[in-house]
Amino acid sequence: MKILEVKNLHTSFFTHMGEVQAVRGISFDVEKNDILGIVGESGSGKSVTSLSIMGLVDQPGKITEGSILFDGRELVNLSHHELSEIRGNDISMIFQDPMTSLNPVFRVGNQIKEILKTHTNMTKEEMNERAIELLKLVNIPEPETRIRQYPHQFSGGMRQRAMIAMAISCNPKLLIADEPTTALDVTIQAQIIDLLKSLKDKQDLSIIIITHDLGVIAEICNKVIVMYGGLVMEQGTVLDIFDRPEHPYTKGLHQSVPKNVTGEKKRLIPIDGTPPDLLEPPTGCPFYPRCKHAMEVCRQKQPPLYEITKGHLAACWLHDQSAPEVEGYTKVKGEYNE
Amino acid sequence: MNYYIRRVVSAIFTLFVIATLTFFMMRAIPGGPFTRERSLPAEIEAALQAQYNLDAPLLEQYAEYMIDLVQFDLGPSFSLKGFTVNQIIAAGFPITALIGFIAVILIVLIGIPIGIISALKQNKPIDYAVMIFATLGVTIPSFIIATLFLYFFGVKLAWVPLLFNEDNFVTYIGPVLALTGYSVSFVARLTRSSMLEVLQQDYIRTARANGISEFKVLSKHALKNALIPVVTYIGPMVAAIMTGSFVVENVFAIPGIGKRFVEGVTNRDYTLIVGVTVFYAAFYIIMVLIVDILYSFIDPRIKLGKRRAD
Amino acid sequence: MDKQIFTILGTDEKISSEQIRPGLTYWKDAWRRLKKNKLAMVGLVVIVLVTLFAIIGPWLTPYSYSDQVVGFSNIPPRFELIDADGTYFYFNGSQYDLYSSTKDGRLLEKLDESSRDIVNQKFYFDLDGETVTLDYSYKLRPELADEGIDYSISFRGVEYKEPMGTVGNKLFPWGSDEFGRDVLTRVMYGARISLLIALIAALVNLFIGVIYGSLSGLYGGTVDNIMMRILDVIDSIPLLLYVILIMVLLDDNSMFTVILTLGLVYWVRMARLVRGQVLGLKNQEFVLAARSLGVSQNKIILKHLIPNALGPIIVSITMMIPSAIFTEAFLSFIGLGASAPQSSWGTLANAAVAVFRSSFYQLVFPASAIAVTILAFNFFGDGLRSALDPKLRKG
């Protein structure tokens, strides 16, 4: 059952320098209880995608094309009021930097209760109990004391957990986590990831997790989307992406990340070059300048998404019948059509 | 609790330092009333003698001065014979305080909302208009506003009587205008930039992401944070009004402390000048203390100090 | 599809789509941004103009700041002339003085008053032996109010009631003051004084502030603590009170005293700023990086610390100047500023207040000069602050 269907999403920022096309045509689905990982570098469009889903794209940005269906309901062009009812209630989001994401002048408990007040009809006592319950759920010790404290009295990891507590307070169906672990220590990272895993089961959640950290993806996700230059480069199950990647960019990512391979000493091979300029995006494949298998067609036209196996798609001309044989790239018949 | 005690002790200490500093300044600065270079008329010399016991050793004089001070005895006035400085201050204080109070209320009630509106409608015409007026208000000195006002509305248009009258409400307009010109503009600009900065913060985005209504996001989450720097400004604002009152009372002929002070300056009435200075300084310190206490209620990070780690 | 486009290109043949924007140094980038800020540029232009006005102006006027043209006091920059058939008269209502003039407003001489007729409200003046009658009953008698004029001039038997028009004062473009001194010239010299006071005071503040702040920041620890506590105490009262107190006690209205007082008192802010910069930079990562690369201590200070710290310091100086102008004007206003012969704008304004009901122009010019200059510095300073803010760098 599909919780979320994103079809051909385009989001741009209309700055005084011109139109910056952050998201240039993305489609994906999230099924119930999926943990979908969106991986990419800075500027790939992954954060803007998540903000677009929540309707949080600020001026001068806006969704220029496409549709986003949540539980069958169209989210694009909903009024501000309607979106407020969904946010925090049906879809929640947590952000990257827990140090600055909580309002410093209000007590943590009050911030949680405020969300409950906005979306439910609970009484004061009920909200209080629920707040304590939520803090327990996210493994914050001494919740009774903690709800009366201010954010600056929490550590980084605790603040992130408080944010998660706020996000799940109204039992949303979908939780979007934008780089939830990037700003935290490695040990705390593991705790947060475990927490998200357990919450998925306890709260019957579906999760979208956005990160540039492949390790996190491998740890928790069942499905993955790889983004670059505002487009999807490859998508599939986590096995597809890790064991049998079919896109030069994905392969490049694996090679440039130190992995825990015992015994073997492997070279780290960084991907040369820099991300594309989204003010004047390239007409062809965005990865063209950095790809060692680049062809003329890659410069001219954007490759369509080729279906390698069911559910495993890659946007690369190498999969086309007309392309030369290259080891590691499977040719497919025809194009993948929506 | 610790915070409050520290602040009060700090205030008392500062008062003490100022009183001491003032005393020694009177003696140390060449040309001051106590130096031998100065030849004062006999009666002033006598008054000084009585007040400061000039022949006694320095420390004894200092002790007497401080004792007097603690009892709020500021000594006799030089120029207004027969009156003590206390009496002069007490006579002028009500009207000065009244106008100052009105000024503060107006500054807060006008400056803050304007700043907020300007921030919300950033770069739209109303924002530009407000910013231009605010910049003018901050740069044009109060005495110019005062005299311009009197000239246009008092002389040319004759809408306003030229002499201040306590009971005539219209005569309050000019002084209040001149007194608030600077501060209301400053507060508007401060509120605006503070609001703009706050609206960029991550926690605002979090609140929106959790479905909080836009109205609440602005009026609750944003405002409380945005007002923090504004509250901090209240101290300097009081100072600005205090010093502004010197000029404004002079131009508008208002019988407040400011006017007496300026007259004292012209007449070199030393005890009056020093007395008013110490009085105003003390007043200011108390105001700042109140503001600091107020501030601790708004920004919890201050009194709780370092955060306790997990 | 054409098969040919499917051949794999080597890296040499690819056209790199990378855009390389030229890197700019901190200063060039700041200047570029400053130029774009129109308001700041206007401020800069005005500052330059005012400075020229102060420096060159006094050479261009025929008067010095103290030259008095006897008898020509309190004449406004524009006045009405009565055309008495080829002889032109100007009557200064506020002083009851009558002058002969050229048609375009150049006053020739002040006429001697030969007699008065108070009953009929007439003055009689003598112009080279001929009588000129000034009838001011029109102003005073209510029944003549309908005529709509304040006075009339009779010369050679003809009474002239209607002025021919308003002309500009050719002798004193901005009018004259109560001693017959040219206002324009006095404002020019006033500019010199005001700007000089402000500049030197700002420099004194800079000097003291930088030394105090750097020492405090560099030493750190207890020394820093004590020095900051001292600042806290100084800061805890409105400094203007102390300026006034010091000026009164020194009782010396010379320019030097004013500068000294201003300089003694406002350096606190600069000291705090400098200390903050020094502290911040001491610990900056790039200092650590430079050190770890073996760069010597001095080089660190010169090449890295100072350019970065300079930004806010420069802005601070720029903003000190209007502050000093304001404070000096304020002091003058309560009678404590630099007094004649070194009349600053504030002194001029203060003197003008006494007569502003009748000769408002005497206040307008110095007051506007103050306001415009402060405004210009503020705009420029604001722009400078934005331009030098490293967070806004895009280059």
Coordinates of N, CA and C in Angstrom, one line a residue, chain A residues 11-192:
Chain A
T11 N 11.0 21.5 -8.5 CA 11.0 22.6 -7.6 C 12.1 23.6 -7.9
S12 N 11.8 24.8 -8.0 CA 12.9 25.8 -8.4 C 12.8 27.0 -7.4
F13 N 14.0 27.7 -7.4 CA 14.1 28.9 -6.6 C 14.3 30.1 -7.5
F14 N 13.3 31.0 -7.4 CA 13.4 32.2 -8.4 C 14.2 33.3 -7.7
T15 N 15.5 33.3 -7.8 CA 16.3 34.3 -7.2 C 16.5 35.4 -8.2
H16 N 17.1 36.5 -7.7 CA 17.4 37.7 -8.6 C 18.5 37.3 -9.6
M17 N 19.1 36.2 -9.3 CA 20.1 35.8 -10.3 C 19.5 34.9 -11.4
G18 N 18.3 34.5 -11.2 CA 17.7 33.6 -12.1 C 17.0 32.4 -11.4
E19 N 16.5 31.5 -12.2 CA 15.8 30.3 -11.7 C 16.8 29.2 -11.4
V20 N 16.9 28.9 -10.1 CA 17.8 27.8 -9.7 C 16.9 26.5 -9.6
Q21 N 17.1 25.6 -10.5 CA 16.3 24.4 -10.5 C 16.9 23.4 -9.6
A22 N 16.3 23.3 -8.4 CA 16.9 22.4 -7.4 C 16.4 20.9 -7.7
V23 N 15.2 20.8 -8.0 CA 14.6 19.4 -8.3 C 14.1 19.4 -9.7
R24 N 14.6 18.5 -10.6 CA 14.2 18.7 -12.0 C 13.4 17.5 -12.6
G25 N 12.6 16.9 -11.8 CA 11.8 15.8 -12.3 C 12.1 14.5 -11.6
I26 N 11.5 14.4 -10.4 CA 11.8 13.2 -9.6 C 10.5 12.4 -9.4
S27 N 10.6 11.1 -9.5 CA 9.4 10.3 -9.1 C 9.8 9.1 -8.2
F28 N 9.0 8.9 -7.2 CA 9.3 7.6 -6.4 C 8.1 7.4 -5.6
D29 N 8.0 6.2 -5.0 CA 6.9 5.8 -4.1 C 7.5 5.4 -2.8
V30 N 6.6 5.5 -1.8 CA 7.0 5.0 -0.5 C 5.8 4.1 -0.1
E31 N 6.1 2.8 0.2 CA 5.1 1.9 0.6 C 5.1 1.9 2.1
K32 N 4.0 1.3 2.7 CA 3.9 1.3 4.1 C 5.0 0.6 4.7
N33 N 5.5 1.1 5.8 CA 6.7 0.6 6.6 C 8.0 0.5 5.8
D34 N 8.1 1.1 4.7 CA 9.3 1.3 4.0 C 10.2 2.2 4.9
I35 N 11.5 1.9 4.7 CA 12.4 3.0 5.1 C 13.2 3.3 3.9
L36 N 12.8 4.4 3.3 CA 13.4 4.9 2.0 C 14.6 5.8 2.3
G37 N 15.7 5.5 1.7 CA 16.9 6.4 1.9 C 17.1 7.2 0.6
I38 N 17.2 8.5 0.8 CA 17.6 9.4 -0.4 C 19.0 9.8 -0.1
V39 N 19.9 9.4 -1.0 CA 21.3 9.7 -0.8 C 21.8 10.6 -1.9
G40 N 22.7 11.5 -1.6 CA 23.3 12.4 -2.6 C 24.2 13.4 -2.0
E41 N 24.9 14.1 -2.8 CA 25.8 15.1 -2.2 C 25.0 16.4 -1.9
S42 N 25.7 17.4 -1.4 CA 25.1 18.7 -1.2 C 24.7 19.3 -2.5
G43 N 23.5 19.8 -2.7 CA 23.2 20.4 -3.9 C 22.5 19.4 -4.9
S44 N 22.3 18.1 -4.4 CA 21.7 17.2 -5.3 C 20.2 17.3 -5.4
G45 N 19.7 18.1 -4.4 CA 18.2 18.3 -4.4 C 17.5 17.4 -3.4
K46 N 18.2 16.7 -2.6 CA 17.5 15.7 -1.7 C 16.7 16.4 -0.6
S47 N 17.3 17.5 0.0 CA 16.6 18.2 1.0 C 15.4 18.9 0.5
V48 N 15.6 19.6 -0.7 CA 14.5 20.3 -1.3 C 13.3 19.4 -1.6
T49 N 13.7 18.1 -2.0 CA 12.6 17.2 -2.2 C 11.8 17.0 -1.0
S50 N 12.4 16.8 0.2 CA 11.7 16.5 1.4 C 10.9 17.7 1.8
L51 N 11.5 18.9 1.7 CA 10.8 20.1 2.0 C 9.6 20.3 1.1
S52 N 9.7 19.9 -0.2 CA 8.6 20.0 -1.1 C 7.4 19.2 -0.6
I53 N 7.7 18.0 -0.2 CA 6.7 17.1 0.3 C 5.9 17.7 1.4
M54 N 6.6 18.4 2.3 CA 6.0 19.0 3.5 C 5.4 20.4 3.2
G55 N 5.7 20.8 2.0 CA 5.1 22.2 1.6 C 5.9 23.3 2.4
L56 N 7.2 23.0 2.7 CA 7.9 23.9 3.5 C 8.9 24.7 2.7
V57 N 8.8 24.6 1.3 CA 9.7 25.3 0.5 C 9.4 26.8 0.6
D58 N 10.4 27.6 1.1 CA 10.2 29.0 1.4 C 10.4 29.8 0.1
Q59 N 9.7 31.0 0.1 CA 10.1 32.0 -0.9 C 11.5 32.2 -1.0
P60 N 12.1 32.3 -2.1 CA 11.5 32.4 -3.4 C 11.4 31.1 -4.1
G61 N 11.2 30.0 -3.4 CA 11.1 28.7 -4.0 C 9.7 28.3 -4.2
K62 N 9.5 27.5 -5.2 CA 8.2 26.9 -5.3 C 8.2 25.7 -6.2
I63 N 7.2 24.8 -5.9 CA 7.0 23.6 -6.7 C 6.4 24.0 -8.1
T64 N 7.2 23.8 -9.1 CA 6.7 24.3 -10.4 C 6.0 23.2 -11.2
E65 N 6.2 22.0 -10.9 CA 5.5 20.9 -11.7 C 5.4 19.7 -10.9
G66 N 4.5 18.8 -11.2 CA 4.5 17.5 -10.6 C 3.4 17.3 -9.6
S67 N 3.3 16.1 -9.0 CA 2.3 15.9 -8.0 C 2.8 15.1 -6.9
I68 N 2.3 15.2 -5.7 CA 2.7 14.5 -4.5 C 1.4 14.0 -3.9
L69 N 1.3 12.6 -3.9 CA 0.1 12.1 -3.4 C 0.4 11.4 -2.0
F70 N -0.3 11.9 -1.0 CA -0.1 11.2 0.3 C -1.4 10.5 0.6
D71 N -1.3 9.2 0.8 CA -2.5 8.4 1.0 C -3.6 8.8 0.0
G72 N -3.2 9.0 -1.2 CA -4.1 9.3 -2.3 C -4.5 10.8 -2.4
R73 N -4.1 11.6 -1.4 CA -4.5 13.0 -1.4 C -3.4 13.9 -2.0
E74 N -3.7 14.8 -2.9 CA -2.8 15.6 -3.6 C -2.3 16.7 -2.6
L75 N -1.0 16.8 -2.4 CA -0.4 17.8 -1.5 C 0.0 19.1 -2.2
V76 N 0.3 19.0 -3.4 CA 0.8 20.2 -4.1 C -0.4 21.2 -4.2
N77 N -0.2 22.4 -4.0 CA -1.2 23.5 -4.1 C -2.3 23.4 -3.0
L78 N -2.0 22.7 -1.9 CA -2.9 22.7 -0.8 C -2.7 24.1 -0.1
S79 N -3.8 24.6 0.6 CA -3.6 25.8 1.2 C -2.7 25.7 2.5
H80 N -2.3 26.8 2.9 CA -1.4 26.8 4.1 C -2.1 26.1 5.3
H81 N -3.3 26.5 5.4 CA -4.1 25.9 6.5 C -4.2 24.4 6.5
E82 N -4.5 23.9 5.3 CA -4.7 22.5 5.1 C -3.3 21.8 5.4
L83 N -2.2 22.4 4.9 CA -0.9 21.8 5.1 C -0.6 21.7 6.6
S84 N -1.0 22.8 7.3 CA -0.7 22.8 8.8 C -1.4 21.6 9.5
E85 N -2.5 21.2 8.9 CA -3.2 20.1 9.6 C -2.5 18.8 9.4
I86 N -1.8 18.7 8.2 CA -1.2 17.5 7.9 C 0.2 17.4 8.6
R87 N 0.9 18.5 8.7 CA 2.2 18.6 9.2 C 2.2 18.3 10.7
G88 N 3.1 17.4 11.1 CA 3.1 17.1 12.6 C 2.1 16.1 13.0
N89 N 1.2 15.9 12.1 CA 0.0 15.1 12.4 C 0.0 13.8 11.6
D90 N 0.1 13.9 10.3 CA 0.1 12.8 9.4 C 1.5 12.6 8.9
I91 N 2.2 13.7 8.5 CA 3.6 13.6 8.1 C 4.4 14.5 9.0
S92 N 5.5 13.9 9.5 CA 6.4 14.7 10.4 C 7.8 14.8 9.8
M93 N 8.5 15.8 10.3 CA 9.9 15.9 9.8 C 10.8 16.2 10.9
I94 N 12.0 15.6 10.9 CA 13.0 16.1 11.8 C 14.2 16.6 11.0
F95 N 15.0 17.5 11.5 CA 16.0 18.2 10.8 C 17.4 17.9 11.3
Q96 N 18.3 18.5 10.5 CA 19.7 18.1 10.7 C 20.3 18.5 12.0
D97 N 20.2 19.8 12.3 CA 21.0 20.3 13.4 C 20.1 20.5 14.7
P98 N 20.2 19.5 15.6 CA 19.4 19.6 16.8 C 19.7 20.7 17.7
M99 N 20.9 21.3 17.6 CA 21.3 22.4 18.5 C 20.4 23.6 18.2
T100 N 20.1 23.8 17.0 CA 19.3 25.0 16.6 C 17.9 24.8 16.3
S101 N 17.5 23.5 16.3 CA 16.1 23.2 15.8 C 15.1 23.3 16.9
L102 N 15.5 23.5 18.1 CA 14.5 23.7 19.2 C 14.5 25.1 19.7
N103 N 13.3 25.6 19.9 CA 13.2 27.0 20.4 C 13.8 27.2 21.8
P104 N 14.8 28.0 21.9 CA 15.6 28.0 23.2 C 14.8 28.7 24.3
V105 N 13.7 29.4 24.1 CA 13.1 30.1 25.2 C 11.9 29.4 25.7
F106 N 11.6 28.2 25.2 CA 10.4 27.5 25.7 C 10.9 26.1 26.3
R107 N 10.2 25.7 27.3 CA 10.6 24.4 27.8 C 10.2 23.3 26.8
V108 N 11.0 22.2 26.9 CA 10.9 21.1 26.0 C 9.5 20.5 26.1
G109 N 9.0 20.3 27.3 CA 7.7 19.7 27.5 C 6.6 20.6 26.8
N110 N 6.7 21.9 27.0 CA 5.7 22.8 26.4 C 5.7 22.7 24.9
Q111 N 7.0 22.5 24.3 CA 7.0 22.4 22.9 C 6.3 21.2 22.4
I112 N 6.5 20.1 23.1 CA 5.8 18.9 22.8 C 4.3 19.0 22.9
K113 N 3.9 19.6 24.1 CA 2.5 19.7 24.3 C 1.8 20.7 23.3
E114 N 2.6 21.6 22.9 CA 2.0 22.6 21.9 C 1.5 21.8 20.6
I115 N 2.3 20.8 20.2 CA 1.9 20.1 19.0 C 0.7 19.3 19.3
L116 N 0.7 18.7 20.5 CA -0.5 17.9 20.8 C -1.7 18.8 20.9
K117 N -1.5 20.0 21.4 CA -2.7 20.9 21.5 C -3.2 21.3 20.1
T118 N -2.2 21.4 19.2 CA -2.6 21.8 17.8 C -3.4 20.8 17.1
H119 N -3.0 19.5 17.3 CA -3.7 18.5 16.5 C -4.7 17.6 17.2
T120 N -4.7 17.6 18.5 CA -5.6 16.7 19.2 C -6.5 17.5 20.2
N121 N -7.4 16.8 20.8 CA -8.2 17.4 21.8 C -7.9 16.9 23.2
M122 N -6.7 16.6 23.5 CA -6.4 16.1 24.8 C -6.5 17.1 25.9
T123 N -6.7 16.7 27.1 CA -6.7 17.6 28.2 C -5.3 17.9 28.6
K124 N -5.2 18.8 29.5 CA -3.8 19.2 30.0 C -3.1 18.0 30.6
E125 N -3.9 17.3 31.5 CA -3.2 16.1 32.1 C -2.8 15.1 31.1
E126 N -3.7 14.8 30.2 CA -3.4 13.8 29.2 C -2.2 14.2 28.4
M127 N -2.1 15.5 28.0 CA -1.0 16.0 27.2 C 0.3 15.8 28.1
N128 N 0.2 16.1 29.3 CA 1.4 16.0 30.2 C 1.9 14.6 30.2
E129 N 0.9 13.7 30.4 CA 1.3 12.2 30.5 C 1.9 11.8 29.2
R130 N 1.2 12.2 28.1 CA 1.7 11.8 26.8 C 3.1 12.3 26.5
A131 N 3.4 13.6 27.0 CA 4.7 14.1 26.8 C 5.8 13.3 27.5
I132 N 5.5 12.9 28.7 CA 6.4 12.1 29.5 C 6.6 10.7 28.8
E133 N 5.4 10.2 28.3 CA 5.5 8.9 27.6 C 6.3 8.9 26.4
L134 N 6.2 10.1 25.7 CA 7.0 10.2 24.4 C 8.5 10.3 24.8
L135 N 8.8 11.0 25.8 CA 10.3 11.1 26.1 C 10.8 9.7 26.5
K136 N 10.0 8.9 27.2 CA 10.4 7.6 27.5 C 10.6 6.7 26.3
L137 N 9.7 6.9 25.4 CA 9.7 6.2 24.1 C 11.0 6.4 23.3
V138 N 11.5 7.6 23.4 CA 12.8 7.9 22.7 C 14.0 7.8 23.6
N139 N 13.8 7.1 24.8 CA 14.9 6.7 25.6 C 15.6 7.9 26.3
I140 N 14.8 8.9 26.7 CA 15.4 10.0 27.5 C 15.1 9.7 29.0
P141 N 16.1 9.5 29.8 CA 15.9 9.2 31.2 C 15.3 10.3 32.0
E142 N 14.7 10.0 33.1 CA 14.0 11.0 34.0 C 13.1 11.9 33.2
P143 N 12.2 11.4 32.4 CA 11.4 12.3 31.6 C 10.6 13.3 32.4
E144 N 10.2 13.0 33.7 CA 9.4 13.9 34.4 C 10.1 15.2 34.7
T145 N 11.4 15.1 34.9 CA 12.3 16.3 35.2 C 12.5 17.0 33.8
R146 N 12.8 16.1 32.9 CA 13.3 16.7 31.6 C 12.2 17.5 30.9
I147 N 10.9 17.2 31.1 CA 10.0 18.0 30.3 C 9.9 19.5 30.8
R148 N 10.4 19.7 32.0 CA 10.4 21.0 32.5 C 11.7 21.8 32.2
Q149 N 12.6 21.2 31.5 CA 13.8 21.8 31.2 C 13.8 22.5 29.8
Y150 N 14.9 23.3 29.6 CA 15.0 24.1 28.4 C 16.0 23.3 27.5
P151 N 15.9 23.6 26.2 CA 16.7 22.8 25.2 C 18.2 22.9 25.5
H152 N 18.7 24.1 26.1 CA 20.1 24.2 26.2 C 20.6 23.3 27.4
Q153 N 19.7 22.7 28.1 CA 20.1 21.8 29.2 C 20.1 20.4 28.7
F154 N 19.8 20.2 27.4 CA 19.9 18.8 26.8 C 21.2 18.7 26.0
S155 N 21.7 17.5 25.9 CA 22.9 17.3 25.0 C 22.4 17.2 23.6
G156 N 23.3 17.2 22.6 CA 22.9 17.1 21.2 C 22.1 15.9 20.9
G157 N 22.6 14.8 21.3 CA 21.8 13.5 21.1 C 20.4 13.6 21.7
M158 N 20.4 14.1 22.9 CA 19.1 14.2 23.6 C 18.1 15.1 22.8
R159 N 18.7 16.2 22.3 CA 17.8 17.2 21.6 C 17.2 16.5 20.4
Q160 N 18.1 15.7 19.7 CA 17.6 15.0 18.5 C 16.5 14.1 18.9
R161 N 16.7 13.4 20.0 CA 15.6 12.5 20.4 C 14.4 13.2 20.8
A162 N 14.5 14.4 21.4 CA 13.4 15.2 21.7 C 12.6 15.6 20.5
M163 N 13.4 16.0 19.5 CA 12.8 16.3 18.2 C 12.0 15.1 17.6
I164 N 12.6 14.0 17.7 CA 11.9 12.8 17.2 C 10.6 12.6 18.1
A165 N 10.7 12.8 19.4 CA 9.5 12.6 20.2 C 8.4 13.6 19.7
M166 N 8.8 14.8 19.4 CA 7.8 15.8 19.0 C 7.2 15.3 17.6
A167 N 8.1 14.8 16.8 CA 7.6 14.4 15.5 C 6.6 13.2 15.5
I168 N 6.8 12.3 16.5 CA 5.9 11.2 16.5 C 4.7 11.4 17.5
S169 N 4.7 12.5 18.0 CA 3.7 12.7 19.1 C 2.3 12.5 18.7
C170 N 1.9 12.8 17.4 CA 0.6 12.6 17.0 C 0.4 11.4 16.1
N171 N 1.3 10.5 16.2 CA 1.3 9.2 15.5 C 1.1 9.4 14.0
P172 N 2.1 10.1 13.4 CA 2.1 10.3 12.0 C 2.3 9.0 11.2
K173 N 1.9 9.0 9.9 CA 2.1 7.8 9.1 C 3.5 7.8 8.5
L174 N 3.9 9.0 8.2 CA 5.2 9.1 7.5 C 6.1 10.1 8.3
L175 N 7.4 9.6 8.5 CA 8.3 10.5 9.1 C 9.5 10.8 8.1
I176 N 9.8 12.0 7.9 CA 10.9 12.4 7.1 C 12.0 12.8 8.0
A177 N 13.2 12.2 7.8 CA 14.3 12.6 8.6 C 15.4 13.1 7.7
D178 N 15.7 14.4 7.8 CA 16.7 15.1 6.9 C 18.0 15.1 7.7
E179 N 18.9 14.3 7.2 CA 20.2 14.2 7.8 C 20.2 14.2 9.3
P180 N 19.5 13.2 9.9 CA 19.3 13.2 11.3 C 20.5 13.0 12.2
T181 N 21.5 12.4 11.5 CA 22.7 12.0 12.3 C 24.0 12.8 11.9
T182 N 23.9 13.7 10.9 CA 25.1 14.3 10.4 C 25.8 15.2 11.5
A183 N 25.0 15.8 12.3 CA 25.6 16.8 13.3 C 26.0 16.1 14.6
L184 N 25.8 14.8 14.6 CA 26.1 14.1 15.9 C 27.3 13.3 15.9
D185 N 27.8 12.9 17.1 CA 28.9 12.0 17.2 C 28.5 10.6 16.7
V186 N 29.6 9.9 16.4 CA 29.3 8.6 15.8 C 28.6 7.6 16.7
T187 N 28.9 7.7 18.0 CA 28.2 6.8 18.9 C 26.8 7.2 19.1
I188 N 26.5 8.5 19.1 CA 25.1 8.9 19.2 C 24.4 8.6 18.0
Q189 N 25.1 8.7 16.8 CA 24.5 8.4 15.5 C 23.8 7.0 15.6
A190 N 24.6 6.1 16.1 CA 24.1 4.7 16.1 C 22.9 4.6 17.0
Q191 N 22.8 5.3 18.1 CA 21.7 5.3 19.0 C 20.4 5.8 18.2
I192 N 20.6 6.9 17.5 CA 19.5 7.5 16.8 C 19.0 6.6 15.8

